[in-house]
Amino acid sequence: MYLQRRNRILRQSPAIRSLVAETILTPNDFIVPLFIDEGTNIKLEIPSMPGYYRQSLDNTVKEVKELWSMGLKSVLLFIKCKDELKDNRGTEALNPQGLMQRSIRAIKDACPEMLVMTDVALDPFSSYGHDGIVEGTEIVNDATVEVLANMSASHAQAGADFVAPSDMMDGRISAIRSALEENGFTKTGIMSYSAKYASCFYGPFRDALDSAPGFGDKKTYQMDYANRTEAIKETLMDVQEGADIVMVKPALAYLDIIREVKNSVDIPVSAYNISGEYAMIKAAAKMGWLNEEKAILETLTSIKRAGADLIATYFAKDAVRLIS
Ligand code: PBG
Protein backbone atom coordinates (compact mmCIF):
# COMPACT_ATOMS: atom_id res chain seq x y z
CA MET A 1 0.00 0.00 0.00
CA TYR A 2 1.00 3.60 -0.46
CA LEU A 3 -0.70 5.65 2.23
CA GLN A 4 -0.45 9.40 2.54
CA ARG A 5 -1.50 9.31 6.18
CA ARG A 6 -0.84 6.56 8.72
CA ASN A 7 -2.72 7.33 11.92
CA ARG A 8 -1.09 4.49 13.83
CA ILE A 9 2.23 6.39 13.83
CA LEU A 10 0.99 8.42 16.78
CA ARG A 11 -0.10 5.31 18.70
CA GLN A 12 2.93 3.07 18.37
CA SER A 13 4.58 3.51 21.78
CA PRO A 14 3.69 4.66 25.28
CA ALA A 15 6.01 7.65 24.80
CA ILE A 16 4.33 8.99 21.68
CA ARG A 17 0.87 8.21 23.06
CA SER A 18 1.55 10.24 26.18
CA LEU A 19 3.06 13.05 24.11
CA VAL A 20 -0.10 13.45 22.06
CA ALA A 21 -2.68 12.65 24.76
CA GLU A 22 -5.36 15.33 24.69
CA THR A 23 -6.78 14.80 28.16
CA ILE A 24 -4.61 14.46 31.26
CA LEU A 25 -6.02 13.96 34.75
CA THR A 26 -4.40 15.87 37.59
CA PRO A 27 -5.23 16.16 41.31
CA ASN A 28 -6.49 19.68 40.51
CA ASP A 29 -9.43 18.17 38.67
CA PHE A 30 -11.07 16.61 41.68
CA ILE A 31 -13.56 17.56 44.36
CA VAL A 32 -13.81 15.00 47.18
CA PRO A 33 -17.28 14.38 48.64
CA LEU A 34 -17.22 13.64 52.38
CA PHE A 35 -20.02 12.13 54.48
CA ILE A 36 -19.92 13.36 58.08
CA ASP A 37 -21.65 11.88 61.10
CA GLU A 38 -22.04 12.86 64.77
CA GLY A 39 -19.93 11.15 67.45
CA THR A 40 -16.24 10.42 67.77
CA ASN A 41 -13.95 7.87 66.21
CA ILE A 42 -16.63 6.62 63.85
CA LYS A 43 -15.78 5.22 60.42
CA LEU A 44 -18.70 3.32 58.91
CA GLU A 45 -18.47 1.72 55.51
CA ILE A 46 -21.48 2.48 53.33
CA PRO A 47 -22.83 -0.92 52.25
CA SER A 48 -23.67 0.12 48.69
CA MET A 49 -20.39 2.08 48.39
CA PRO A 50 -17.68 -0.41 49.39
CA GLY A 51 -14.45 1.36 50.35
CA TYR A 52 -16.27 4.63 51.10
CA TYR A 53 -17.14 5.77 54.60
CA ARG A 54 -19.28 7.99 56.71
CA GLN A 55 -17.03 9.39 59.44
CA SER A 56 -17.28 11.43 62.59
CA LEU A 57 -15.78 14.89 62.51
CA ASP A 58 -12.52 13.95 64.26
CA ASN A 59 -11.82 11.30 61.62
CA THR A 60 -13.01 13.62 58.85
CA VAL A 61 -10.44 16.23 59.89
CA LYS A 62 -7.68 13.59 59.69
CA GLU A 63 -8.96 12.58 56.29
CA VAL A 64 -8.92 16.17 55.06
CA LYS A 65 -5.28 16.56 56.10
CA GLU A 66 -4.43 13.40 54.21
CA LEU A 67 -6.30 14.62 51.12
CA TRP A 68 -4.39 17.90 51.22
CA SER A 69 -1.08 16.05 51.49
CA MET A 70 -2.04 14.09 48.37
CA GLY A 71 -2.59 17.29 46.40
CA LEU A 72 -6.38 17.26 46.61
CA LYS A 73 -7.62 20.79 47.17
CA SER A 74 -11.37 20.74 47.61
CA VAL A 75 -13.93 18.83 49.60
CA LEU A 76 -17.70 18.80 49.30
CA LEU A 77 -19.41 18.27 52.63
CA PHE A 78 -22.55 16.26 53.32
CA ILE A 79 -23.78 15.57 56.82
CA LYS A 80 -26.04 12.93 58.28
CA CYS A 81 -28.63 14.63 60.44
CA LYS A 82 -30.02 12.78 63.45
CA ASP A 83 -33.62 11.65 62.93
CA GLU A 84 -34.89 13.56 65.95
CA LEU A 85 -33.58 16.83 64.50
CA LYS A 86 -35.36 16.43 61.16
CA ASP A 87 -38.49 18.41 60.37
CA ASN A 88 -40.40 19.64 57.33
CA ARG A 89 -38.63 23.01 57.15
CA GLY A 90 -35.09 21.72 57.69
CA THR A 91 -34.75 23.92 60.77
CA GLU A 92 -31.56 22.17 61.91
CA ALA A 93 -29.84 23.24 58.69
CA LEU A 94 -29.73 26.81 60.03
CA ASN A 95 -28.34 25.92 63.46
CA PRO A 96 -25.03 27.79 63.88
CA GLN A 97 -23.91 24.86 66.07
CA GLY A 98 -25.23 22.25 63.64
CA LEU A 99 -23.01 19.43 62.39
CA MET A 100 -22.44 21.14 59.02
CA GLN A 101 -21.43 24.45 60.57
CA ARG A 102 -19.15 22.73 63.12
CA SER A 103 -17.60 20.66 60.34
CA ILE A 104 -16.84 23.69 58.19
CA ARG A 105 -15.13 25.43 61.10
CA ALA A 106 -13.14 22.37 62.18
CA ILE A 107 -11.90 21.66 58.66
CA LYS A 108 -10.94 25.29 57.98
CA ASP A 109 -9.14 25.41 61.34
CA ALA A 110 -7.18 22.23 60.65
CA CYS A 111 -6.48 22.85 56.97
CA PRO A 112 -7.15 26.50 56.12
CA GLU A 113 -6.18 26.27 52.47
CA MET A 114 -8.50 23.37 51.68
CA LEU A 115 -11.46 24.67 49.68
CA VAL A 116 -14.58 23.77 51.60
CA MET A 117 -17.73 23.39 49.54
CA THR A 118 -21.03 22.59 51.20
CA ASP A 119 -24.15 20.83 50.01
CA VAL A 120 -27.12 23.16 50.22
CA ALA A 121 -30.41 21.26 50.16
CA LEU A 122 -33.08 20.27 52.61
CA ASP A 123 -33.10 16.52 52.10
CA PRO A 124 -30.69 15.43 54.87
CA PHE A 125 -32.64 17.64 57.29
CA SER A 126 -36.14 16.92 55.99
CA SER A 127 -38.44 14.52 57.79
CA TYR A 128 -39.79 13.73 54.30
CA GLY A 129 -36.36 13.27 52.68
CA HIS A 130 -37.26 15.86 50.06
CA ASP A 131 -35.16 18.79 48.88
CA GLY A 132 -37.89 21.24 49.76
CA ILE A 133 -40.69 22.04 52.17
CA VAL A 134 -43.65 19.72 51.73
CA GLU A 135 -47.27 20.92 51.66
CA GLY A 136 -49.71 18.08 51.09
CA THR A 137 -47.92 16.10 48.41
CA GLU A 138 -46.27 19.14 46.87
CA ILE A 139 -42.70 20.40 47.24
CA VAL A 140 -43.17 24.16 47.49
CA ASN A 141 -40.67 26.34 45.68
CA ASP A 142 -40.54 29.84 47.08
CA ALA A 143 -40.61 29.04 50.79
CA THR A 144 -37.86 26.48 50.18
CA VAL A 145 -35.70 29.03 48.39
CA GLU A 146 -35.84 31.28 51.45
CA VAL A 147 -34.47 28.46 53.63
CA LEU A 148 -31.76 27.66 51.06
CA ALA A 149 -30.63 31.30 51.01
CA ASN A 150 -30.43 31.38 54.81
CA MET A 151 -28.64 28.04 54.85
CA SER A 152 -26.07 29.39 52.39
CA ALA A 153 -25.44 32.48 54.51
CA SER A 154 -25.06 30.23 57.56
CA HIS A 155 -22.46 28.08 55.75
CA ALA A 156 -20.63 31.20 54.60
CA GLN A 157 -20.67 32.52 58.15
CA ALA A 158 -19.06 29.28 59.34
CA GLY A 159 -16.31 29.71 56.72
CA ALA A 160 -17.42 27.80 53.62
CA ASP A 161 -15.57 28.84 50.47
CA PHE A 162 -18.35 27.67 48.14
CA VAL A 163 -21.96 26.76 48.68
CA ALA A 164 -23.30 24.08 46.37
CA PRO A 165 -27.10 24.12 46.03
CA SER A 166 -28.23 20.69 44.86
CA ASP A 167 -32.00 21.13 45.15
CA MET A 168 -33.20 22.34 41.71
CA MET A 169 -35.71 24.88 43.03
CA ASP A 170 -36.39 27.82 40.70
CA GLY A 171 -34.71 31.12 41.52
CA ARG A 172 -32.42 29.81 44.22
CA ILE A 173 -29.16 31.04 42.74
CA SER A 174 -30.23 34.69 42.66
CA ALA A 175 -31.72 34.36 46.17
CA ILE A 176 -28.50 32.80 47.46
CA ARG A 177 -26.35 35.44 45.79
CA SER A 178 -28.48 38.19 47.34
CA ALA A 179 -28.30 36.57 50.78
CA LEU A 180 -24.51 36.36 50.49
CA GLU A 181 -24.25 39.99 49.35
CA GLU A 182 -26.63 41.26 52.05
CA ASN A 183 -24.59 39.56 54.73
CA GLY A 184 -21.24 40.76 53.42
CA PHE A 185 -20.01 37.39 52.15
CA THR A 186 -18.55 38.78 48.96
CA LYS A 187 -15.88 36.09 48.70
CA THR A 188 -18.16 33.07 48.92
CA GLY A 189 -18.67 31.25 45.65
CA ILE A 190 -21.68 29.39 44.34
CA MET A 191 -21.24 26.05 42.62
CA SER A 192 -24.70 25.37 41.27
CA TYR A 193 -26.02 21.95 40.45
CA SER A 194 -27.53 23.50 37.33
CA ALA A 195 -28.50 20.45 35.33
CA LYS A 196 -29.37 17.85 37.91
CA TYR A 197 -31.42 14.96 36.65
CA ALA A 198 -33.89 12.76 38.50
CA SER A 199 -31.67 9.68 38.48
CA CYS A 200 -31.81 6.15 39.86
CA PHE A 201 -28.04 6.36 40.26
CA TYR A 202 -28.36 8.41 43.48
CA GLY A 203 -29.50 5.30 45.39
CA PRO A 204 -26.26 4.54 47.28
CA PHE A 205 -25.88 8.19 48.33
CA ARG A 206 -29.34 8.14 49.88
CA ASP A 207 -28.26 5.02 51.82
CA ALA A 208 -25.19 6.90 53.02
CA LEU A 209 -27.20 9.77 54.48
CA ASP A 210 -30.46 7.99 55.12
CA SER A 211 -32.10 10.63 52.91
CA ALA A 212 -34.33 8.70 50.51
CA PRO A 213 -37.66 10.49 49.89
CA GLY A 214 -40.35 9.19 52.23
CA PHE A 215 -43.02 9.49 49.55
CA GLY A 216 -43.04 9.96 45.80
CA ASP A 217 -39.94 10.88 43.85
CA LYS A 218 -37.99 14.01 42.92
CA LYS A 219 -39.32 14.38 39.40
CA THR A 220 -41.16 17.67 40.02
CA TYR A 221 -37.87 19.43 40.68
CA GLN A 222 -35.00 17.35 39.28
CA MET A 223 -34.85 17.14 35.48
CA ASP A 224 -36.25 14.50 33.16
CA TYR A 225 -33.41 12.44 31.70
CA ALA A 226 -35.10 12.61 28.31
CA ASN A 227 -34.18 16.30 28.04
CA ARG A 228 -31.16 18.10 26.64
CA THR A 229 -32.27 21.62 25.71
CA GLU A 230 -33.68 22.08 29.18
CA ALA A 231 -30.20 21.53 30.65
CA ILE A 232 -28.90 24.48 28.68
CA LYS A 233 -31.83 26.64 29.76
CA GLU A 234 -31.26 25.74 33.43
CA THR A 235 -27.53 26.33 33.18
CA LEU A 236 -27.70 29.67 31.38
CA MET A 237 -30.21 30.92 33.95
CA ASP A 238 -27.91 29.91 36.80
CA VAL A 239 -25.00 31.73 35.15
CA GLN A 240 -27.18 34.81 34.80
CA GLU A 241 -28.32 34.53 38.41
CA GLY A 242 -24.74 34.54 39.66
CA ALA A 243 -23.33 31.01 39.74
CA ASP A 244 -19.51 30.86 39.70
CA ILE A 245 -19.32 27.21 38.68
CA VAL A 246 -22.09 25.14 37.12
CA MET A 247 -22.53 21.41 37.44
CA VAL A 248 -23.98 18.54 35.47
CA LYS A 249 -25.14 15.56 37.50
CA PRO A 250 -24.94 12.58 37.09
CA ALA A 251 -21.89 12.39 34.82
CA LEU A 252 -21.55 9.09 33.01
CA ALA A 253 -24.97 8.78 31.40
CA TYR A 254 -24.86 12.53 30.68
CA LEU A 255 -21.57 13.07 28.84
CA ASP A 256 -23.46 14.69 25.96
CA ILE A 257 -24.93 17.22 28.39
CA ILE A 258 -21.50 18.00 29.88
CA ARG A 259 -20.15 18.76 26.41
CA GLU A 260 -23.08 20.90 25.43
CA VAL A 261 -22.98 22.85 28.68
CA LYS A 262 -19.22 23.33 28.29
CA ASN A 263 -19.80 24.79 24.82
CA SER A 264 -22.54 27.11 26.11
CA VAL A 265 -21.03 28.87 29.13
CA ASP A 266 -18.02 31.01 29.97
CA ILE A 267 -17.50 29.74 33.51
CA PRO A 268 -16.03 26.46 34.83
CA VAL A 269 -18.13 23.33 34.43
CA SER A 270 -18.11 20.57 36.99
CA ALA A 271 -19.59 17.10 36.77
CA TYR A 272 -20.57 14.77 39.59
CA ASN A 273 -19.40 11.17 39.17
CA ILE A 274 -22.10 10.03 41.54
CA SER A 275 -22.62 7.22 44.02
CA GLY A 276 -24.33 4.83 41.59
CA GLU A 277 -21.50 5.27 39.09
CA TYR A 278 -19.05 4.40 41.88
CA ALA A 279 -21.13 1.39 42.95
CA MET A 280 -21.31 -0.01 39.41
CA ILE A 281 -17.53 -0.10 39.01
CA LYS A 282 -17.02 -1.48 42.53
CA ALA A 283 -19.59 -4.23 42.01
CA ALA A 284 -18.27 -5.31 38.61
CA ALA A 285 -14.70 -5.26 39.92
CA LYS A 286 -15.68 -7.37 42.93
CA MET A 287 -17.20 -9.95 40.60
CA GLY A 288 -13.97 -9.98 38.61
CA TRP A 289 -15.77 -8.63 35.56
CA LEU A 290 -13.89 -5.35 35.21
CA ASN A 291 -10.40 -4.11 36.04
CA GLU A 292 -11.20 -1.51 38.68
CA GLU A 293 -8.14 0.69 38.23
CA LYS A 294 -8.51 0.87 34.47
CA ALA A 295 -12.25 1.51 34.76
CA ILE A 296 -11.63 4.40 37.18
CA LEU A 297 -9.11 6.12 34.92
CA GLU A 298 -11.13 5.57 31.75
CA THR A 299 -14.28 6.89 33.39
CA LEU A 300 -12.70 10.01 34.86
CA THR A 301 -10.78 10.78 31.67
CA SER A 302 -14.01 10.47 29.68
CA ILE A 303 -15.78 12.92 31.97
CA LYS A 304 -12.94 15.41 31.60
CA ARG A 305 -12.79 14.84 27.81
CA ALA A 306 -16.53 15.52 27.63
CA GLY A 307 -15.83 18.99 29.00
CA ALA A 308 -15.75 18.86 32.79
CA ASP A 309 -13.19 21.25 34.28
CA LEU A 310 -13.84 19.74 37.71
CA ILE A 311 -15.06 16.32 38.76
CA ALA A 312 -16.65 15.51 42.09
CA THR A 313 -15.80 11.85 42.59
CA TYR A 314 -15.54 9.17 45.26
CA PHE A 315 -12.55 7.87 43.27
CA ALA A 316 -10.43 11.01 43.85
CA LYS A 317 -7.88 9.34 46.15
CA ASP A 318 -7.65 6.25 43.93
CA ALA A 319 -7.20 8.43 40.89
CA VAL A 320 -4.41 10.47 42.47
CA ARG A 321 -2.59 7.28 43.43
CA LEU A 322 -3.03 5.87 39.94
CA ILE A 323 -1.77 8.95 38.09
CA SER A 324 1.18 9.77 40.32
C1 PBG B 1 -29.34 15.83 47.54
C2 PBG B 1 -28.15 15.27 46.86
C3 PBG B 1 -28.12 14.02 46.25
C4 PBG B 1 -26.82 13.83 45.80
C5 PBG B 1 -26.08 14.97 46.13
N1 PBG B 1 -26.93 15.86 46.77
C6 PBG B 1 -29.17 12.99 46.12
C7 PBG B 1 -30.49 13.35 45.64
O1 PBG B 1 -30.70 14.35 44.95
O2 PBG B 1 -31.42 12.61 45.99
C8 PBG B 1 -26.36 12.58 45.12
C9 PBG B 1 -24.90 12.31 45.08
C10 PBG B 1 -24.54 10.93 44.70
O3 PBG B 1 -25.41 10.10 44.33
O4 PBG B 1 -23.35 10.62 44.74
N2 PBG B 1 -29.59 17.15 47.54
Coordinates of C-alpha atoms in Angstrom, one line a residue, residues 25 27 70 297 317-324:
L25 CA -6.0 14.0 34.8
P27 CA -5.2 16.2 41.3
M70 CA -2.0 14.1 48.4
L297 CA -9.1 6.1 34.9
K317 CA -7.9 9.3 46.1
D318 CA -7.7 6.3 43.9
A319 CA -7.2 8.4 40.9
V320 CA -4.4 10.5 42.5
R321 CA -2.6 7.3 43.4
L322 CA -3.0 5.9 39.9
I323 CA -1.8 8.9 38.1
S324 CA 1.2 9.8 40.3

